[in-house]
mmCIF file of C-alpha atoms in Angstrom:
data_model
loop_
_atom_site.group_PDB
_atom_site.id
_atom_site.type_symbol
_atom_site.label_atom_id
_atom_site.label_comp_id
_atom_site.label_asym_id
_atom_site.label_seq_id
_atom_site.Cartn_x
_atom_site.Cartn_y
_atom_site.Cartn_z
ATOM 1 C CA UNK A 290 -15.549 -2.233 -32.926
ATOM 2 C CA UNK A 291 -13.842 -0.345 -30.125
ATOM 3 C CA UNK A 292 -16.250 -1.971 -27.708
ATOM 4 C CA UNK A 293 -15.328 -5.463 -28.925
ATOM 5 C CA UNK A 294 -11.634 -4.669 -28.645
ATOM 6 C CA UNK A 295 -12.060 -3.501 -25.054
ATOM 7 C CA UNK A 296 -13.882 -6.731 -24.211
ATOM 8 C CA UNK A 297 -11.066 -8.807 -25.711
ATOM 9 C CA UNK A 298 -8.415 -6.887 -23.789
ATOM 10 C CA UNK A 299 -10.508 -7.159 -20.619
ATOM 11 C CA UNK A 300 -10.831 -10.913 -20.916
ATOM 12 C CA UNK A 301 -7.133 -11.392 -21.556
ATOM 13 C CA UNK A 302 -6.199 -9.160 -18.621
ATOM 14 C CA UNK A 303 -8.746 -10.749 -16.278
ATOM 15 C CA UNK A 304 -7.628 -14.265 -17.219
ATOM 16 C CA UNK A 305 -3.951 -13.368 -16.754
ATOM 17 C CA UNK A 306 -4.816 -11.749 -13.449
ATOM 18 C CA UNK A 307 -6.657 -14.774 -12.024
ATOM 19 C CA UNK A 308 -4.193 -17.311 -13.425
ATOM 20 C CA UNK A 309 -1.171 -15.516 -12.002
ATOM 21 C CA UNK A 310 -2.930 -15.079 -8.653
ATOM 22 C CA UNK A 311 -3.544 -18.838 -8.526
ATOM 23 C CA UNK A 312 0.090 -19.366 -9.514
ATOM 24 C CA UNK A 313 1.270 -17.140 -6.656
ATOM 25 C CA UNK A 314 -0.746 -19.186 -4.186
ATOM 26 C CA UNK A 315 0.168 -22.615 -5.537
ATOM 27 C CA UNK A 316 3.897 -22.458 -6.419
ATOM 28 C CA UNK A 317 6.019 -24.088 -3.760
ATOM 29 C CA UNK A 318 9.081 -21.945 -4.533
ATOM 30 C CA UNK A 319 8.571 -18.363 -3.273
ATOM 31 C CA UNK A 320 10.791 -17.017 -6.067
ATOM 32 C CA UNK A 321 8.377 -18.278 -8.727
ATOM 33 C CA UNK A 322 5.476 -16.930 -6.658
ATOM 34 C CA UNK A 323 7.019 -13.460 -6.649
ATOM 35 C CA UNK A 324 7.583 -13.609 -10.410
ATOM 36 C CA UNK A 325 3.934 -14.632 -10.899
ATOM 37 C CA UNK A 326 2.852 -11.694 -8.730
ATOM 38 C CA UNK A 327 4.636 -9.334 -11.143
ATOM 39 C CA UNK A 328 2.392 -10.707 -13.916
ATOM 40 C CA UNK A 329 -0.636 -10.214 -11.679
ATOM 41 C CA UNK A 330 0.287 -6.573 -11.007
ATOM 42 C CA UNK A 331 0.920 -5.870 -14.686
ATOM 43 C CA UNK A 332 -2.437 -7.287 -15.783
ATOM 44 C CA UNK A 333 -4.138 -5.286 -13.028
ATOM 45 C CA UNK A 334 -2.468 -2.178 -14.463
ATOM 46 C CA UNK A 335 -4.107 -3.003 -17.820
ATOM 47 C CA UNK A 336 -7.488 -3.161 -16.074
ATOM 48 C CA UNK A 337 -6.800 0.210 -14.415
ATOM 49 C CA UNK A 338 -6.109 1.667 -17.853
ATOM 50 C CA UNK A 339 -9.472 0.354 -19.088
ATOM 51 C CA UNK A 340 -11.068 2.151 -16.118
ATOM 52 C CA UNK A 341 -9.289 5.386 -17.185
ATOM 53 C CA UNK A 342 -6.974 5.416 -14.193
ATOM 54 C CA UNK A 343 -3.812 6.272 -16.120
ATOM 55 C CA UNK A 344 -1.825 7.661 -13.226
ATOM 56 C CA UNK A 345 -2.711 4.770 -10.920
ATOM 57 C CA UNK A 346 -1.722 2.287 -13.637
ATOM 58 C CA UNK A 347 1.663 3.975 -14.035
ATOM 59 C CA UNK A 348 2.107 4.042 -10.267
ATOM 60 C CA UNK A 349 1.155 0.365 -10.083
ATOM 61 C CA UNK A 350 3.865 -0.619 -12.560
ATOM 62 C CA UNK A 351 6.527 1.681 -11.075
ATOM 63 C CA UNK A 352 5.887 1.281 -7.356
ATOM 64 C CA UNK A 353 4.463 -2.243 -7.130
ATOM 65 C CA UNK A 354 5.899 -4.054 -10.110
ATOM 66 C CA UNK A 355 9.187 -2.196 -9.757
ATOM 67 C CA UNK A 356 10.176 -1.196 -6.257
ATOM 68 C CA UNK A 357 8.155 -3.545 -4.043
ATOM 69 C CA UNK A 358 8.784 -6.641 -6.146
ATOM 70 C CA UNK A 359 12.524 -5.936 -6.379
ATOM 71 C CA UNK A 360 12.530 -5.825 -2.586
ATOM 72 C CA UNK A 361 10.657 -9.140 -2.439
ATOM 73 C CA UNK A 362 12.974 -10.837 -4.924
ATOM 74 C CA UNK A 363 16.035 -9.485 -3.112
ATOM 75 C CA UNK A 364 14.870 -10.860 0.230
ATOM 76 C CA UNK A 365 13.897 -14.224 -1.281
ATOM 77 C CA UNK A 366 17.282 -14.535 -2.963
ATOM 78 C CA UNK A 367 19.037 -13.447 0.253
ATOM 79 C CA UNK A 368 17.279 -16.038 2.371
ATOM 80 C CA UNK A 369 17.730 -18.819 -0.157
ATOM 81 C CA UNK A 370 15.588 -21.908 -0.300
ATOM 82 C CA UNK A 371 15.181 -23.051 3.273
ATOM 83 C CA UNK A 372 11.636 -24.367 3.341
ATOM 84 C CA UNK A 373 10.648 -27.791 2.183
ATOM 85 C CA UNK A 374 6.890 -27.508 2.391
ATOM 86 C CA UNK A 375 4.700 -29.090 -0.186
ATOM 87 C CA UNK A 376 2.339 -26.391 -1.426
ATOM 88 C CA UNK A 377 -0.988 -27.508 -0.050
ATOM 89 C CA UNK A 378 -0.013 -29.044 3.270
ATOM 90 C CA UNK A 379 -1.111 -26.157 5.476
ATOM 91 C CA UNK A 380 -1.751 -28.022 8.677
ATOM 92 C CA UNK A 381 -4.496 -30.546 9.399
ATOM 93 C CA UNK A 382 -7.148 -31.327 6.822
ATOM 94 C CA UNK A 383 -9.992 -29.615 8.723
ATOM 95 C CA UNK A 384 -7.994 -26.419 8.324
ATOM 96 C CA UNK A 385 -7.949 -26.799 4.527
ATOM 97 C CA UNK A 386 -11.665 -27.577 4.442
ATOM 98 C CA UNK A 387 -12.426 -24.580 6.659
ATOM 99 C CA UNK A 388 -10.290 -22.277 4.553
ATOM 100 C CA UNK A 389 -11.979 -23.348 1.323
ATOM 101 C CA UNK A 390 -15.422 -22.980 2.922
ATOM 102 C CA UNK A 391 -14.534 -19.486 4.162
ATOM 103 C CA UNK A 392 -13.279 -18.505 0.711
ATOM 104 C CA UNK A 393 -16.422 -19.800 -0.933
ATOM 105 C CA UNK A 394 -18.522 -17.911 1.611
ATOM 106 C CA UNK A 395 -16.751 -14.617 0.801
ATOM 107 C CA UNK A 396 -17.306 -15.189 -2.913
ATOM 108 C CA UNK A 397 -20.975 -16.115 -2.487
ATOM 109 C CA UNK A 398 -21.625 -13.114 -0.235
ATOM 110 C CA UNK A 399 -20.170 -10.667 -2.735
ATOM 111 C CA UNK A 400 -22.028 -12.179 -5.694
ATOM 112 C CA UNK A 401 -25.361 -12.310 -3.844
ATOM 113 C CA UNK A 402 -25.079 -8.751 -2.549
ATOM 114 C CA UNK A 403 -24.092 -7.382 -5.945
ATOM 115 C CA UNK A 404 -26.789 -9.340 -7.723
ATOM 116 C CA UNK A 405 -29.589 -8.459 -5.292
ATOM 117 C CA UNK A 406 -28.877 -4.940 -4.218
ATOM 118 C CA UNK A 407 -26.628 -3.124 -6.622
ATOM 119 C CA UNK A 408 -27.267 -4.633 -10.045
ATOM 120 C CA UNK A 409 -29.203 -1.684 -11.410
ATOM 121 C CA UNK A 410 -26.863 0.997 -10.097
ATOM 122 C CA UNK A 411 -23.723 -0.646 -11.365
ATOM 123 C CA UNK A 412 -24.594 -0.636 -15.060
ATOM 124 C CA UNK A 413 -24.901 3.138 -15.512
ATOM 125 C CA UNK A 414 -21.440 4.648 -15.287
ATOM 126 C CA UNK A 415 -21.081 8.410 -15.356
ATOM 127 C CA UNK A 416 -19.543 10.124 -18.321
ATOM 128 C CA UNK A 417 -16.092 11.371 -17.526
ATOM 129 C CA UNK A 418 -13.922 13.877 -19.304
ATOM 130 C CA UNK A 419 -10.554 13.240 -20.889
ATOM 131 C CA UNK A 420 -8.712 14.574 -17.857
ATOM 132 C CA UNK A 421 -10.262 11.973 -15.523
ATOM 133 C CA UNK A 422 -7.497 10.095 -13.710
ATOM 134 C CA UNK A 423 -4.734 12.239 -15.164
ATOM 135 C CA UNK A 424 -1.809 13.246 -12.932
ATOM 136 C CA UNK A 425 -3.074 16.827 -12.957
ATOM 137 C CA UNK A 426 -6.532 15.929 -11.677
ATOM 138 C CA UNK A 427 -5.167 13.524 -9.052
ATOM 139 C CA UNK A 428 -2.563 16.025 -7.895
ATOM 140 C CA UNK A 429 -5.188 18.710 -7.487
ATOM 141 C CA UNK A 430 -7.394 16.320 -5.485
ATOM 142 C CA UNK A 431 -4.444 15.307 -3.304
ATOM 143 C CA UNK A 432 -3.419 18.868 -2.491
ATOM 144 C CA UNK A 433 -6.917 20.216 -1.867
ATOM 145 C CA UNK A 434 -9.525 17.733 -0.635
ATOM 146 C CA UNK A 435 -7.207 14.965 0.548
ATOM 147 C CA UNK A 436 -4.312 16.955 1.972
ATOM 148 C CA UNK A 437 -4.521 15.233 5.373
ATOM 149 C CA UNK A 438 -4.353 11.753 3.806
ATOM 150 C CA UNK A 439 -1.355 12.892 1.749
ATOM 151 C CA UNK A 440 0.558 14.124 4.800
ATOM 152 C CA UNK A 441 -0.374 11.135 6.962
ATOM 153 C CA UNK A 442 0.872 8.820 4.197
ATOM 154 C CA UNK A 443 4.283 10.458 4.352
ATOM 155 C CA UNK A 444 4.423 9.855 8.116
ATOM 156 C CA UNK A 445 3.380 6.212 7.622
ATOM 157 C CA UNK A 446 6.189 5.696 5.115
ATOM 158 C CA UNK A 447 8.707 7.382 7.437
ATOM 159 C CA UNK A 448 7.667 5.168 10.364
ATOM 160 C CA UNK A 449 7.888 2.074 8.163
ATOM 161 C CA UNK A 450 11.397 3.026 7.002
ATOM 162 C CA UNK A 451 12.510 3.562 10.603
ATOM 163 C CA UNK A 452 10.911 0.243 11.557
ATOM 164 C CA UNK A 453 12.752 -1.557 8.771
ATOM 165 C CA UNK A 454 16.087 -0.099 9.906
ATOM 166 C CA UNK A 455 15.395 -1.001 13.542
ATOM 167 C CA UNK A 456 14.411 -4.578 12.667
ATOM 168 C CA UNK A 457 17.525 -4.980 10.540
ATOM 169 C CA UNK A 458 20.084 -3.437 12.902
ATOM 170 C CA UNK A 459 18.762 -5.120 16.050
ATOM 171 C CA UNK A 460 19.329 -8.636 14.776
ATOM 172 C CA UNK A 461 22.761 -7.695 13.450
ATOM 173 C CA UNK A 462 23.908 -6.575 16.898
ATOM 174 C CA UNK A 463 22.604 -9.778 18.425
ATOM 175 C CA UNK A 464 24.389 -12.040 15.958
ATOM 176 C CA UNK A 465 27.621 -10.058 16.534
ATOM 177 C CA UNK A 466 27.318 -10.667 20.266
ATOM 178 C CA UNK A 467 26.782 -14.357 19.663
ATOM 179 C CA UNK A 468 29.710 -14.707 17.269
ATOM 180 C CA UNK B 174 -17.815 3.597 -21.220
ATOM 181 C CA UNK B 175 -16.662 0.862 -23.589
ATOM 182 C CA UNK B 176 -16.328 -2.721 -22.557
ATOM 183 C CA UNK B 177 -17.626 -4.583 -19.524
ATOM 184 C CA UNK B 178 -19.903 -3.152 -16.858
ATOM 185 C CA UNK B 179 -18.770 -2.640 -13.290
ATOM 186 C CA UNK B 180 -20.320 -5.963 -12.172
ATOM 187 C CA UNK B 181 -17.607 -7.824 -14.051
ATOM 188 C CA UNK B 182 -14.957 -5.913 -12.144
ATOM 189 C CA UNK B 183 -16.732 -6.622 -8.858
ATOM 190 C CA UNK B 184 -16.797 -10.366 -9.551
ATOM 191 C CA UNK B 185 -13.163 -10.361 -10.694
ATOM 192 C CA UNK B 186 -12.194 -8.476 -7.552
ATOM 193 C CA UNK B 187 -14.093 -10.978 -5.378
ATOM 194 C CA UNK B 188 -12.334 -13.893 -7.101
ATOM 195 C CA UNK B 189 -8.935 -12.254 -6.594
ATOM 196 C CA UNK B 190 -9.684 -11.530 -2.942
ATOM 197 C CA UNK B 191 -10.758 -15.132 -2.387
ATOM 198 C CA UNK B 192 -7.577 -16.413 -4.005
ATOM 199 C CA UNK B 193 -5.445 -14.208 -1.766
ATOM 200 C CA UNK B 194 -7.412 -15.184 1.335
ATOM 201 C CA UNK B 195 -6.978 -18.882 0.513
ATOM 202 C CA UNK B 196 -3.252 -18.279 0.122
ATOM 203 C CA UNK B 197 -3.055 -16.616 3.528
ATOM 204 C CA UNK B 198 -5.052 -19.406 5.173
ATOM 205 C CA UNK B 199 -3.448 -22.408 3.480
ATOM 206 C CA UNK B 200 0.226 -21.604 2.964
ATOM 207 C CA UNK B 201 2.808 -21.753 5.734
ATOM 208 C CA UNK B 202 5.733 -19.898 4.182
ATOM 209 C CA UNK B 203 5.588 -16.294 5.494
ATOM 210 C CA UNK B 204 6.963 -14.961 2.196
ATOM 211 C CA UNK B 205 4.071 -16.468 0.243
ATOM 212 C CA UNK B 206 1.625 -15.234 2.887
ATOM 213 C CA UNK B 207 2.926 -11.686 2.300
ATOM 214 C CA UNK B 208 2.515 -12.135 -1.464
ATOM 215 C CA UNK B 209 -1.074 -13.334 -0.928
ATOM 216 C CA UNK B 210 -1.772 -10.264 1.217
ATOM 217 C CA UNK B 211 -0.579 -8.174 -1.721
ATOM 218 C CA UNK B 212 -3.136 -9.936 -3.947
ATOM 219 C CA UNK B 213 -5.895 -9.093 -1.460
ATOM 220 C CA UNK B 214 -4.841 -5.432 -1.293
ATOM 221 C CA UNK B 215 -4.771 -5.261 -5.071
ATOM 222 C CA UNK B 216 -8.264 -6.716 -5.395
ATOM 223 C CA UNK B 217 -9.493 -3.945 -3.090
ATOM 224 C CA UNK B 218 -7.626 -1.431 -5.250
ATOM 225 C CA UNK B 219 -9.323 -2.752 -8.390
ATOM 226 C CA UNK B 220 -12.720 -2.321 -6.780
ATOM 227 C CA UNK B 221 -11.876 1.205 -5.589
ATOM 228 C CA UNK B 222 -10.822 2.252 -9.072
ATOM 229 C CA UNK B 223 -13.848 0.615 -10.700
ATOM 230 C CA UNK B 224 -16.197 2.451 -8.328
ATOM 231 C CA UNK B 225 -14.332 5.693 -8.891
ATOM 232 C CA UNK B 226 -14.942 5.242 -12.623
ATOM 233 C CA UNK B 227 -18.600 4.419 -11.971
ATOM 234 C CA UNK B 228 -19.259 7.550 -9.944
ATOM 235 C CA UNK B 229 -17.048 9.783 -12.046
ATOM 236 C CA UNK B 230 -15.017 11.146 -9.119
ATOM 237 C CA UNK B 231 -11.310 10.810 -8.405
ATOM 238 C CA UNK B 232 -11.664 9.997 -4.705
ATOM 239 C CA UNK B 233 -11.455 6.247 -5.259
ATOM 240 C CA UNK B 234 -8.196 6.620 -7.130
ATOM 241 C CA UNK B 235 -6.813 8.732 -4.281
ATOM 242 C CA UNK B 236 -7.762 5.894 -1.935
ATOM 243 C CA UNK B 237 -6.063 3.369 -4.217
ATOM 244 C CA UNK B 238 -2.818 5.352 -4.185
ATOM 245 C CA UNK B 239 -2.971 5.573 -0.384
ATOM 246 C CA UNK B 240 -3.494 1.797 -0.244
ATOM 247 C CA UNK B 241 -0.379 1.370 -2.399
ATOM 248 C CA UNK B 242 1.667 3.469 0.036
ATOM 249 C CA UNK B 243 0.364 1.503 3.021
ATOM 250 C CA UNK B 244 1.133 -1.752 1.187
ATOM 251 C CA UNK B 245 4.705 -0.596 0.597
ATOM 252 C CA UNK B 246 5.047 0.169 4.320
ATOM 253 C CA UNK B 247 3.583 -3.238 5.183
ATOM 254 C CA UNK B 248 6.041 -4.975 2.868
ATOM 255 C CA UNK B 249 8.987 -3.150 4.464
ATOM 256 C CA UNK B 250 8.005 -4.222 7.973
ATOM 257 C CA UNK B 251 6.990 -7.754 6.954
ATOM 258 C CA UNK B 252 10.167 -8.398 5.006
ATOM 259 C CA UNK B 253 12.185 -6.899 7.880
ATOM 260 C CA UNK B 254 10.610 -9.439 10.228
ATOM 261 C CA UNK B 255 11.274 -12.279 7.789
ATOM 262 C CA UNK B 256 14.920 -11.243 7.358
ATOM 263 C CA UNK B 257 15.258 -11.053 11.154
ATOM 264 C CA UNK B 258 13.881 -14.599 11.342
ATOM 265 C CA UNK B 259 16.227 -15.720 8.567
ATOM 266 C CA UNK B 260 19.259 -14.328 10.431
ATOM 267 C CA UNK B 261 18.396 -16.527 13.407
ATOM 268 C CA UNK B 262 18.407 -19.575 11.141
ATOM 269 C CA UNK B 263 14.918 -20.685 12.089
ATOM 270 C CA UNK B 264 12.829 -22.529 9.577
ATOM 271 C CA UNK B 265 10.446 -20.207 7.729
ATOM 272 C CA UNK B 266 7.189 -21.892 8.651
ATOM 273 C CA UNK B 267 4.430 -20.017 10.451
ATOM 274 C CA UNK B 268 3.204 -23.210 12.107
ATOM 275 C CA UNK B 269 6.598 -23.783 13.731
ATOM 276 C CA UNK B 270 7.132 -20.181 14.904
ATOM 277 C CA UNK B 271 5.284 -20.665 18.152
ATOM 278 C CA UNK B 272 7.520 -18.896 20.672
ATOM 279 C CA UNK B 273 4.869 -16.234 21.266
ATOM 280 C CA UNK B 274 2.152 -18.786 21.902
ATOM 281 C CA UNK B 275 0.814 -18.533 25.435
#
Protein backbone atom coordinates (compact mmCIF):
# COMPACT_ATOMS: atom_id res chain seq x y z
CA UNK A 1 0.00 0.00 0.00
CA UNK A 2 2.79 2.38 0.93
CA UNK A 3 4.55 1.40 -2.27
CA UNK A 4 1.49 2.26 -4.38
CA UNK A 5 1.13 5.60 -2.63
CA UNK A 6 4.76 6.47 -3.34
CA UNK A 7 4.24 5.63 -7.02
CA UNK A 8 1.19 7.89 -7.19
CA UNK A 9 3.03 10.78 -5.55
CA UNK A 10 6.02 10.18 -7.83
CA UNK A 11 3.90 10.32 -10.96
CA UNK A 12 2.13 13.49 -9.88
CA UNK A 13 5.42 15.17 -8.97
CA UNK A 14 7.17 14.03 -12.16
CA UNK A 15 4.27 15.18 -14.33
CA UNK A 16 4.12 18.56 -12.58
CA UNK A 17 7.88 18.86 -12.94
CA UNK A 18 7.94 18.20 -16.70
CA UNK A 19 4.82 20.25 -17.42
CA UNK A 20 6.09 23.29 -15.54
CA UNK A 21 9.50 22.96 -17.20
CA UNK A 22 7.81 23.01 -20.61
CA UNK A 23 5.75 25.98 -19.44
CA UNK A 24 8.91 27.86 -18.43
CA UNK A 25 10.38 27.32 -21.88
CA UNK A 26 7.25 28.11 -23.87
CA UNK A 27 5.61 31.11 -22.14
CA UNK A 28 6.34 34.33 -23.97
CA UNK A 29 6.00 36.48 -20.84
CA UNK A 30 9.03 36.00 -18.54
CA UNK A 31 6.88 36.70 -15.47
CA UNK A 32 4.72 33.64 -16.17
CA UNK A 33 7.88 31.64 -16.88
CA UNK A 34 9.29 32.53 -13.47
CA UNK A 35 6.02 31.57 -11.77
CA UNK A 36 6.07 28.22 -13.61
CA UNK A 37 9.65 27.67 -12.44
CA UNK A 38 8.45 27.98 -8.83
CA UNK A 39 6.10 25.05 -9.51
CA UNK A 40 8.98 23.12 -11.06
CA UNK A 41 11.18 23.69 -7.99
CA UNK A 42 8.40 22.70 -5.59
CA UNK A 43 7.68 19.43 -7.40
CA UNK A 44 11.41 18.69 -7.48
CA UNK A 45 11.43 19.18 -3.70
CA UNK A 46 8.72 16.48 -3.47
CA UNK A 47 10.97 14.13 -5.46
CA UNK A 48 13.88 14.92 -3.13
CA UNK A 49 11.68 13.97 -0.19
CA UNK A 50 10.90 10.62 -1.85
CA UNK A 51 14.67 10.09 -2.15
CA UNK A 52 15.02 10.81 1.61
CA UNK A 53 16.83 14.09 1.09
CA UNK A 54 14.87 16.06 3.68
CA UNK A 55 17.40 18.81 4.24
CA UNK A 56 17.99 19.34 0.52
CA UNK A 57 14.23 19.52 -0.06
CA UNK A 58 13.88 22.18 2.63
CA UNK A 59 16.84 24.07 1.20
CA UNK A 60 15.32 23.82 -2.28
CA UNK A 61 12.07 25.44 -1.15
CA UNK A 62 13.76 28.10 1.01
CA UNK A 63 16.73 29.06 -1.15
CA UNK A 64 15.45 28.38 -4.67
CA UNK A 65 11.71 28.76 -4.43
CA UNK A 66 12.08 31.61 -1.95
CA UNK A 67 15.16 33.75 -2.31
CA UNK A 68 16.27 33.14 -5.90
CA UNK A 69 12.78 33.33 -7.38
CA UNK A 70 11.95 36.52 -5.47
CA UNK A 71 15.08 38.02 -7.02
CA UNK A 72 13.97 36.86 -10.48
CA UNK A 73 10.45 38.23 -10.07
CA UNK A 74 11.79 41.52 -8.72
CA UNK A 75 14.09 41.99 -11.71
CA UNK A 76 11.37 41.01 -14.19
CA UNK A 77 8.94 43.45 -12.62
CA UNK A 78 11.63 46.16 -12.53
CA UNK A 79 12.46 45.79 -16.20
CA UNK A 80 8.84 45.60 -17.29
CA UNK A 81 7.69 44.06 -20.52
CA UNK A 82 10.09 45.27 -23.16
CA UNK A 83 10.42 42.28 -25.45
CA UNK A 84 7.96 41.43 -28.15
CA UNK A 85 9.29 38.07 -29.23
CA UNK A 86 6.97 35.29 -30.15
CA UNK A 87 8.01 32.26 -28.12
CA UNK A 88 9.44 29.96 -30.74
CA UNK A 89 11.06 32.39 -33.15
CA UNK A 90 14.65 31.85 -32.04
CA UNK A 91 16.43 32.81 -35.21
CA UNK A 92 16.44 30.98 -38.54
CA UNK A 93 14.66 27.67 -38.94
CA UNK A 94 17.86 25.60 -39.26
CA UNK A 95 18.67 26.78 -35.75
CA UNK A 96 15.39 25.37 -34.40
CA UNK A 97 15.92 22.08 -36.23
CA UNK A 98 19.48 21.83 -34.93
CA UNK A 99 18.41 22.59 -31.38
CA UNK A 100 15.69 19.94 -31.43
CA UNK A 101 18.10 17.40 -32.94
CA UNK A 102 20.69 18.18 -30.25
CA UNK A 103 18.08 17.81 -27.52
CA UNK A 104 16.92 14.50 -28.92
CA UNK A 105 20.53 13.33 -29.12
CA UNK A 106 21.12 14.13 -25.43
CA UNK A 107 17.97 12.23 -24.48
CA UNK A 108 18.82 9.21 -26.64
CA UNK A 109 22.38 9.08 -25.31
CA UNK A 110 21.25 9.05 -21.69
CA UNK A 111 18.57 6.41 -22.29
CA UNK A 112 20.89 4.14 -24.29
CA UNK A 113 23.73 4.39 -21.77
CA UNK A 114 21.43 3.73 -18.82
CA UNK A 115 19.70 0.87 -20.58
CA UNK A 116 22.88 -0.83 -21.80
CA UNK A 117 25.39 -0.27 -19.08
CA UNK A 118 23.79 0.54 -15.78
CA UNK A 119 20.41 -1.17 -15.77
CA UNK A 120 21.37 -3.90 -13.33
CA UNK A 121 23.20 -1.66 -10.89
CA UNK A 122 20.47 0.93 -10.69
CA UNK A 123 17.72 -1.33 -9.37
CA UNK A 124 19.41 -2.34 -6.10
CA UNK A 125 19.45 0.66 -3.80
CA UNK A 126 21.26 0.41 -0.49
CA UNK A 127 19.35 0.37 2.73
CA UNK A 128 19.71 3.63 4.56
CA UNK A 129 19.00 4.52 8.15
CA UNK A 130 16.47 7.03 9.40
CA UNK A 131 19.13 9.71 9.80
CA UNK A 132 20.07 9.62 6.10
CA UNK A 133 19.81 13.12 4.64
CA UNK A 134 19.01 14.73 7.97
CA UNK A 135 20.55 18.12 8.80
CA UNK A 136 22.75 16.44 11.41
CA UNK A 137 24.24 13.94 8.97
CA UNK A 138 24.74 16.58 6.26
CA UNK A 139 26.28 19.03 8.71
CA UNK A 140 28.72 16.42 9.93
CA UNK A 141 29.69 15.56 6.33
CA UNK A 142 30.13 19.25 5.50
CA UNK A 143 32.37 19.98 8.47
CA UNK A 144 34.52 16.86 8.19
CA UNK A 145 34.92 15.35 4.72
CA UNK A 146 33.81 18.33 2.64
CA UNK A 147 35.22 21.23 4.63
CA UNK A 148 37.12 22.64 1.64
CA UNK A 149 33.99 22.68 -0.54
CA UNK A 150 32.12 24.41 2.28
CA UNK A 151 34.71 27.18 2.62
CA UNK A 152 35.15 27.63 -1.13
CA UNK A 153 31.36 28.00 -1.47
CA UNK A 154 31.43 30.91 0.95
CA UNK A 155 34.12 32.62 -1.14
CA UNK A 156 32.09 32.02 -4.33
CA UNK A 157 29.04 33.64 -2.76
CA UNK A 158 31.12 36.60 -1.53
CA UNK A 159 32.61 37.14 -5.00
CA UNK A 160 29.15 36.92 -6.57
CA UNK A 161 27.76 39.50 -4.12
CA UNK A 162 30.65 41.86 -4.87
CA UNK A 163 30.12 41.28 -8.59
CA UNK A 164 26.43 42.10 -8.29
CA UNK A 165 27.21 45.36 -6.47
CA UNK A 166 29.87 46.31 -9.03
CA UNK A 167 27.55 45.60 -11.98
CA UNK A 168 24.78 47.63 -10.38
CA UNK A 169 26.81 50.66 -9.27
CA UNK A 170 28.83 50.96 -12.48
CA UNK A 171 25.81 51.49 -14.70
CA UNK A 172 24.31 53.93 -12.21
CA UNK A 173 27.37 56.17 -12.39
CA UNK A 174 27.28 56.07 -16.17
CA UNK A 175 23.62 57.04 -16.42
CA UNK A 176 24.25 59.90 -13.95
CA UNK A 177 27.03 61.20 -16.18
CA UNK A 178 24.76 61.02 -19.19
CA UNK A 179 21.85 62.77 -17.49
CA UNK B 1 13.12 1.74 -0.93
CA UNK B 2 9.47 2.25 -1.82
CA UNK B 3 8.34 3.48 -5.16
CA UNK B 4 10.17 3.79 -8.47
CA UNK B 5 13.69 2.57 -9.17
CA UNK B 6 16.53 4.94 -9.92
CA UNK B 7 16.12 4.47 -13.70
CA UNK B 8 12.89 6.45 -13.56
CA UNK B 9 14.72 9.33 -11.92
CA UNK B 10 17.49 9.13 -14.52
CA UNK B 11 14.98 9.35 -17.38
CA UNK B 12 13.08 12.19 -15.70
CA UNK B 13 16.35 14.04 -15.16
CA UNK B 14 17.31 13.55 -18.82
CA UNK B 15 13.92 14.88 -19.95
CA UNK B 16 14.27 17.92 -17.68
CA UNK B 17 17.80 18.59 -18.91
CA UNK B 18 16.66 18.36 -22.52
CA UNK B 19 13.82 20.79 -21.86
CA UNK B 20 16.21 23.29 -20.28
CA UNK B 21 18.74 22.88 -23.09
CA UNK B 22 16.02 23.49 -25.70
CA UNK B 23 15.01 26.62 -23.80
CA UNK B 24 18.58 27.91 -23.82
CA UNK B 25 18.99 27.16 -27.53
CA UNK B 26 15.62 28.39 -28.79
CA UNK B 27 14.64 31.39 -26.69
CA UNK B 28 16.10 34.85 -27.18
CA UNK B 29 15.03 36.61 -23.99
CA UNK B 30 18.01 36.47 -21.58
CA UNK B 31 15.67 36.21 -18.58
CA UNK B 32 14.08 33.04 -19.94
CA UNK B 33 17.53 31.69 -20.85
CA UNK B 34 18.56 32.12 -17.20
CA UNK B 35 15.39 30.32 -16.07
CA UNK B 36 16.16 27.45 -18.48
CA UNK B 37 19.69 27.22 -17.07
CA UNK B 38 18.09 26.83 -13.65
CA UNK B 39 16.05 23.89 -14.99
CA UNK B 40 19.25 22.25 -16.27
CA UNK B 41 21.02 22.74 -12.92
CA UNK B 42 18.03 21.27 -11.11
CA UNK B 43 17.95 18.19 -13.34
CA UNK B 44 21.60 17.59 -12.41
CA UNK B 45 20.66 18.05 -8.75
CA UNK B 46 17.89 15.46 -9.05
CA UNK B 47 20.33 12.96 -10.50
CA UNK B 48 22.91 13.68 -7.78
CA UNK B 49 20.36 13.10 -5.04
CA UNK B 50 19.00 9.95 -6.70
CA UNK B 51 22.51 8.50 -6.96
CA UNK B 52 23.25 9.49 -3.38
CA UNK B 53 20.16 7.52 -2.34
CA UNK B 54 21.25 4.58 -4.50
CA UNK B 55 24.70 4.33 -2.97
CA UNK B 56 23.57 5.17 0.54
CA UNK B 57 26.10 7.97 1.08
CA UNK B 58 25.50 11.67 1.69
CA UNK B 59 28.16 12.93 -0.71
CA UNK B 60 25.70 13.45 -3.55
CA UNK B 61 23.50 15.61 -1.36
CA UNK B 62 26.54 17.68 -0.37
CA UNK B 63 27.21 18.17 -4.08
CA UNK B 64 23.58 19.18 -4.66
CA UNK B 65 23.77 21.84 -1.95
CA UNK B 66 27.00 23.18 -3.46
CA UNK B 67 25.28 23.31 -6.87
CA UNK B 68 22.47 25.34 -5.27
CA UNK B 69 24.99 27.85 -3.90
CA UNK B 70 26.72 28.15 -7.27
CA UNK B 71 23.33 28.59 -8.96
CA UNK B 72 22.50 31.42 -6.56
CA UNK B 73 25.81 33.10 -7.43
CA UNK B 74 25.13 32.62 -11.14
CA UNK B 75 21.68 34.18 -10.79
CA UNK B 76 23.13 37.21 -8.99
CA UNK B 77 25.67 37.88 -11.73
CA UNK B 78 23.28 37.07 -14.59
CA UNK B 79 20.51 39.27 -13.25
CA UNK B 80 23.07 42.02 -12.58
CA UNK B 81 24.07 41.90 -16.24
CA UNK B 82 20.43 41.95 -17.35
CA UNK B 83 19.64 44.93 -15.10
CA UNK B 84 22.72 46.71 -16.48
CA UNK B 85 21.39 46.06 -19.99
CA UNK B 86 17.92 47.25 -18.96
CA UNK B 87 19.34 50.53 -17.61
CA UNK B 88 20.83 51.25 -21.03
CA UNK B 89 17.40 50.81 -22.60
CA UNK B 90 18.53 48.19 -25.09
CA UNK B 91 16.10 45.57 -26.23
CA UNK B 92 16.46 42.34 -24.25
CA UNK B 93 17.20 40.00 -27.13
CA UNK B 94 20.38 37.94 -27.24
CA UNK B 95 20.38 37.96 -31.04
CA UNK B 96 20.48 41.76 -31.12
CA UNK B 97 23.17 42.18 -28.43
CA UNK B 98 26.04 41.87 -30.85
CA UNK B 99 28.40 44.64 -29.72
CA UNK B 100 30.99 42.08 -28.61
CA UNK B 101 30.90 40.24 -31.92
CA UNK B 102 34.25 40.40 -33.68
